[in-house]
PDB file of C-alpha atoms in Angstrom:
ATOM      1  CA  MET U   1     -87.970 183.611-161.784  1.00 44.00           C
ATOM      2  CA  THR U   2     -84.286 183.682-162.768  1.00 45.00           C
ATOM      3  CA  ASN U   3     -82.876 183.445-166.286  1.00 43.00           C
ATOM      4  CA  ILE U   4     -81.827 179.863-165.615  1.00 43.00           C
ATOM      5  CA  ASP U   5     -85.388 178.976-164.588  1.00 44.00           C
ATOM      6  CA  PHE U   6     -86.696 180.558-167.772  1.00 46.00           C
ATOM      7  CA  PHE U   7     -84.274 178.772-170.074  1.00 46.00           C
ATOM      8  CA  TYR U   8     -84.084 175.539-168.074  1.00 43.00           C
ATOM      9  CA  PRO U   9     -87.385 174.930-166.299  1.00 50.00           C
ATOM     10  CA  ASP U  10     -86.234 171.401-165.526  1.00 50.00           C
ATOM     11  CA  LEU U  11     -83.195 171.887-163.298  1.00 46.00           C
ATOM     12  CA  ARG U  12     -82.049 168.306-163.925  1.00 56.00           C
ATOM     13  CA  ALA U  13     -81.720 169.081-167.624  1.00 53.00           C
ATOM     14  CA  HIS U  14     -79.604 172.104-166.743  1.00 51.00           C
ATOM     15  CA  GLU U  15     -77.411 169.986-164.463  1.00 57.00           C
ATOM     16  CA  PHE U  16     -76.973 167.445-167.249  1.00 52.00           C
ATOM     17  CA  ILE U  17     -75.945 170.141-169.718  1.00 57.00           C
ATOM     18  CA  MET U  18     -73.436 171.553-167.252  1.00 57.00           C
ATOM     19  CA  LEU U  19     -72.037 168.056-166.680  1.00 52.00           C
ATOM     20  CA  CYS U  20     -71.613 167.547-170.447  1.00 54.00           C
ATOM     21  CA  VAL U  21     -69.879 170.901-170.832  1.00 57.00           C
ATOM     22  CA  GLU U  22     -67.567 170.189-167.905  1.00 60.00           C
ATOM     23  CA  GLU U  23     -66.693 166.721-169.154  1.00 55.00           C
ATOM     24  CA  ALA U  24     -66.153 167.955-172.708  1.00 56.00           C
ATOM     25  CA  ALA U  25     -63.797 170.632-171.392  1.00 55.00           C
ATOM     26  CA  ASN U  26     -61.846 167.917-169.598  1.00 55.00           C
ATOM     27  CA  GLY U  27     -61.838 165.617-172.647  1.00 52.00           C
ATOM     28  CA  ARG U  28     -63.979 162.894-171.094  1.00 49.00           C
ATOM     29  CA  LYS U  29     -66.953 161.054-172.530  1.00 47.00           C
ATOM     30  CA  SER U  30     -70.401 162.252-171.602  1.00 43.00           C
ATOM     31  CA  ARG U  31     -72.448 159.975-169.363  1.00 45.00           C
ATOM     32  CA  GLY U  32     -75.471 160.019-171.632  1.00 46.00           C
ATOM     33  CA  GLY U  33     -76.919 161.137-174.916  1.00 46.00           C
ATOM     34  CA  ASP U  34     -75.037 161.360-178.178  1.00 44.00           C
ATOM     35  CA  TYR U  35     -72.658 164.106-177.098  1.00 42.00           C
ATOM     36  CA  ILE U  36     -69.255 162.433-176.783  1.00 42.00           C
ATOM     37  CA  ILE U  37     -65.800 163.928-176.941  1.00 42.00           C
ATOM     38  CA  ASP U  38     -63.024 161.380-176.655  1.00 45.00           C
ATOM     39  CA  ASN U  39     -60.114 163.777-176.834  1.00 45.00           C
ATOM     40  CA  PRO U  40     -59.777 167.454-176.107  1.00 45.00           C
ATOM     41  CA  VAL U  41     -58.837 169.639-179.075  1.00 48.00           C
ATOM     42  CA  ASP U  42     -55.098 170.158-179.187  1.00 51.00           C
ATOM     43  CA  ASP U  43     -54.437 173.247-181.251  1.00 54.00           C
ATOM     44  CA  THR U  44     -50.667 172.949-181.342  1.00 58.00           C
ATOM     45  CA  PRO U  45     -49.156 171.310-184.428  1.00 58.00           C
ATOM     46  CA  SER U  46     -47.318 168.040-183.790  1.00 66.00           C
ATOM     47  CA  ASP U  47     -44.396 169.356-185.823  1.00 71.00           C
ATOM     48  CA  PRO U  48     -43.844 173.083-185.141  1.00 73.00           C
ATOM     49  CA  SER U  49     -41.947 173.471-188.427  1.00 78.00           C
ATOM     50  CA  LYS U  50     -45.103 172.551-190.394  1.00 84.00           C
ATOM     51  CA  PRO U  51     -47.965 175.054-190.651  1.00 86.00           C
ATOM     52  CA  SER U  52     -51.329 174.144-189.179  1.00 87.00           C
ATOM     53  CA  ALA U  53     -54.374 173.601-191.397  1.00 88.00           C
ATOM     54  CA  ARG U  54     -55.673 176.982-190.193  1.00 91.00           C
ATOM     55  CA  GLN U  55     -52.450 178.673-191.284  1.00 92.00           C
ATOM     56  CA  ILE U  56     -52.499 176.958-194.689  1.00 92.00           C
ATOM     57  CA  PHE U  57     -56.111 177.985-195.299  1.00 93.00           C
ATOM     58  CA  GLY U  58     -55.447 181.565-194.175  1.00 94.00           C
ATOM     59  CA  ASP U  59     -52.321 181.856-196.322  1.00 94.00           C
ATOM     60  CA  ASN U  60     -54.194 180.523-199.349  1.00 94.00           C
ATOM     61  CA  VAL U  61     -57.086 182.938-198.840  1.00 96.00           C
ATOM     62  CA  ARG U  62     -54.568 185.801-198.744  1.00 95.00           C
ATOM     63  CA  LYS U  63     -52.755 184.535-201.858  1.00 94.00           C
ATOM     64  CA  ALA U  64     -56.035 184.031-203.760  1.00 94.00           C
ATOM     65  CA  ARG U  65     -57.255 187.487-202.729  1.00 95.00           C
ATOM     66  CA  ARG U  66     -54.034 189.111-203.908  1.00 95.00           C
ATOM     67  CA  LEU U  67     -54.047 187.143-207.185  1.00 93.00           C
ATOM     68  CA  GLN U  68     -57.500 188.625-207.849  1.00 95.00           C
ATOM     69  CA  ASP U  69     -56.306 192.126-206.830  1.00 96.00           C
ATOM     70  CA  LEU U  70     -58.891 192.351-204.049  1.00 96.00           C
ATOM     71  CA  THR U  71     -58.481 194.286-200.843  1.00 96.00           C
ATOM     72  CA  GLN U  72     -59.419 192.717-197.534  1.00 96.00           C
ATOM     73  CA  ARG U  73     -62.359 195.111-197.381  1.00 96.00           C
ATOM     74  CA  GLU U  74     -63.639 193.993-200.804  1.00 97.00           C
ATOM     75  CA  LEU U  75     -63.335 190.279-200.001  1.00 97.00           C
ATOM     76  CA  ALA U  76     -64.867 190.738-196.551  1.00 96.00           C
ATOM     77  CA  ALA U  77     -67.846 192.522-198.133  1.00 96.00           C
ATOM     78  CA  ARG U  78     -68.301 189.753-200.712  1.00 96.00           C
ATOM     79  CA  ALA U  79     -68.154 187.077-198.023  1.00 95.00           C
ATOM     80  CA  GLY U  80     -70.245 188.958-195.459  1.00 95.00           C
ATOM     81  CA  LEU U  81     -67.417 189.016-192.902  1.00 94.00           C
ATOM     82  CA  SER U  82     -65.771 191.839-191.011  1.00 94.00           C
ATOM     83  CA  CYS U  83     -62.394 193.127-192.184  1.00 94.00           C
ATOM     84  CA  LYS U  84     -60.915 192.400-188.766  1.00 94.00           C
ATOM     85  CA  TYR U  85     -62.112 188.774-188.853  1.00 94.00           C
ATOM     86  CA  LEU U  86     -60.746 188.288-192.381  1.00 95.00           C
ATOM     87  CA  SER U  87     -57.411 189.787-191.335  1.00 95.00           C
ATOM     88  CA  GLU U  88     -57.196 187.414-188.376  1.00 94.00           C
ATOM     89  CA  LEU U  89     -58.247 184.468-190.568  1.00 94.00           C
ATOM     90  CA  GLU U  90     -55.522 185.232-193.114  1.00 95.00           C
ATOM     91  CA  ARG U  91     -52.997 185.080-190.275  1.00 93.00           C
ATOM     92  CA  GLY U  92     -54.361 181.707-189.138  1.00 89.00           C
ATOM     93  CA  ARG U  93     -55.545 182.964-185.771  1.00 86.00           C
ATOM     94  CA  PRO U  94     -59.263 182.337-185.230  1.00 78.00           C
ATOM     95  CA  ASN U  95     -61.035 179.019-185.202  1.00 84.00           C
ATOM     96  CA  PHE U  96     -63.363 179.391-188.152  1.00 86.00           C
ATOM     97  CA  SER U  97     -66.321 177.343-189.258  1.00 89.00           C
ATOM     98  CA  ILE U  98     -66.801 175.292-192.389  1.00 91.00           C
ATOM     99  CA  HIS U  99     -69.523 177.788-193.274  1.00 92.00           C
ATOM    100  CA  HIS U 100     -66.948 180.605-193.335  1.00 93.00           C
ATOM    101  CA  MET U 101     -64.631 178.445-195.436  1.00 93.00           C
ATOM    102  CA  GLU U 102     -67.427 177.867-197.964  1.00 94.00           C
ATOM    103  CA  THR U 103     -68.398 181.544-197.950  1.00 95.00           C
ATOM    104  CA  LEU U 104     -64.820 182.617-198.671  1.00 96.00           C
ATOM    105  CA  GLY U 105     -64.469 179.969-201.374  1.00 95.00           C
ATOM    106  CA  GLU U 106     -67.642 181.238-203.066  1.00 96.00           C
ATOM    107  CA  ALA U 107     -66.542 184.873-202.724  1.00 97.00           C
ATOM    108  CA  LEU U 108     -63.216 184.026-204.364  1.00 96.00           C
ATOM    109  CA  GLY U 109     -64.732 181.612-206.911  1.00 95.00           C
ATOM    110  CA  ILE U 110     -62.428 178.855-205.677  1.00 94.00           C
ATOM    111  CA  ASN U 111     -63.181 175.350-204.429  1.00 92.00           C
ATOM    112  CA  VAL U 112     -62.715 175.035-200.657  1.00 92.00           C
ATOM    113  CA  GLY U 113     -60.532 171.959-201.206  1.00 90.00           C
ATOM    114  CA  ASP U 114     -58.182 174.073-203.321  1.00 91.00           C
ATOM    115  CA  LEU U 115     -57.982 176.660-200.535  1.00 92.00           C
ATOM    116  CA  CYS U 116     -56.751 173.878-198.244  1.00 90.00           C
ATOM    117  CA  ASP U 117     -54.041 172.698-200.661  1.00 90.00           C
ATOM    118  CA  GLN U 118     -50.677 173.947-199.424  1.00 86.00           C
ATOM    119  CA  GLN U 119     -48.851 173.423-202.731  1.00 87.00           C
ATOM    120  CA  LEU U 120     -51.396 174.836-205.196  1.00 81.00           C
ATOM    121  CA  PHE U 121     -51.238 178.536-204.336  1.00 69.00           C
ATOM    122  CA  THR U 122     -47.494 178.483-203.790  1.00 70.00           C
ATOM    123  CA  ALA U 123     -47.135 177.340-207.407  1.00 68.00           C
ATOM    124  CA  LEU U 124     -49.646 179.938-208.694  1.00 65.00           C
ATOM    125  CA  VAL U 125     -47.963 182.823-206.855  1.00 63.00           C
ATOM    126  CA  SER U 126     -44.497 181.817-208.074  1.00 65.00           C
ATOM    127  CA  GLU U 127     -45.756 181.746-211.707  1.00 62.00           C
ATOM    128  CA  ARG U 128     -47.072 185.295-211.447  1.00 61.00           C
TER     129      ARG U 128
END
């Protein structure tokens, strides 16, 4: 018995899953079920002069952390994340989940919506 047989005793189900994954990777609709992806994810900003949502969130996490005089290690510990992951997140590099956004918001005591607001933290940092 192979690992595939153990996890997918019905080979047709496995073939269907592989088809969905392949079609999703190519940005096509799945042939069945509720799993549909109309467009592939395009990570590049439409206007390179404007920061991406990931970059805005990461910048705001960094600004909020510094306003509270926290180190990356302290914030990472509060949020249950690794220092390396937090460092990457602050630079806008990884794709992060909504769960991590909420966790960081709670650790900082800041609403997640505020962490996504490009203007808010720029104004707070300039006042300081």
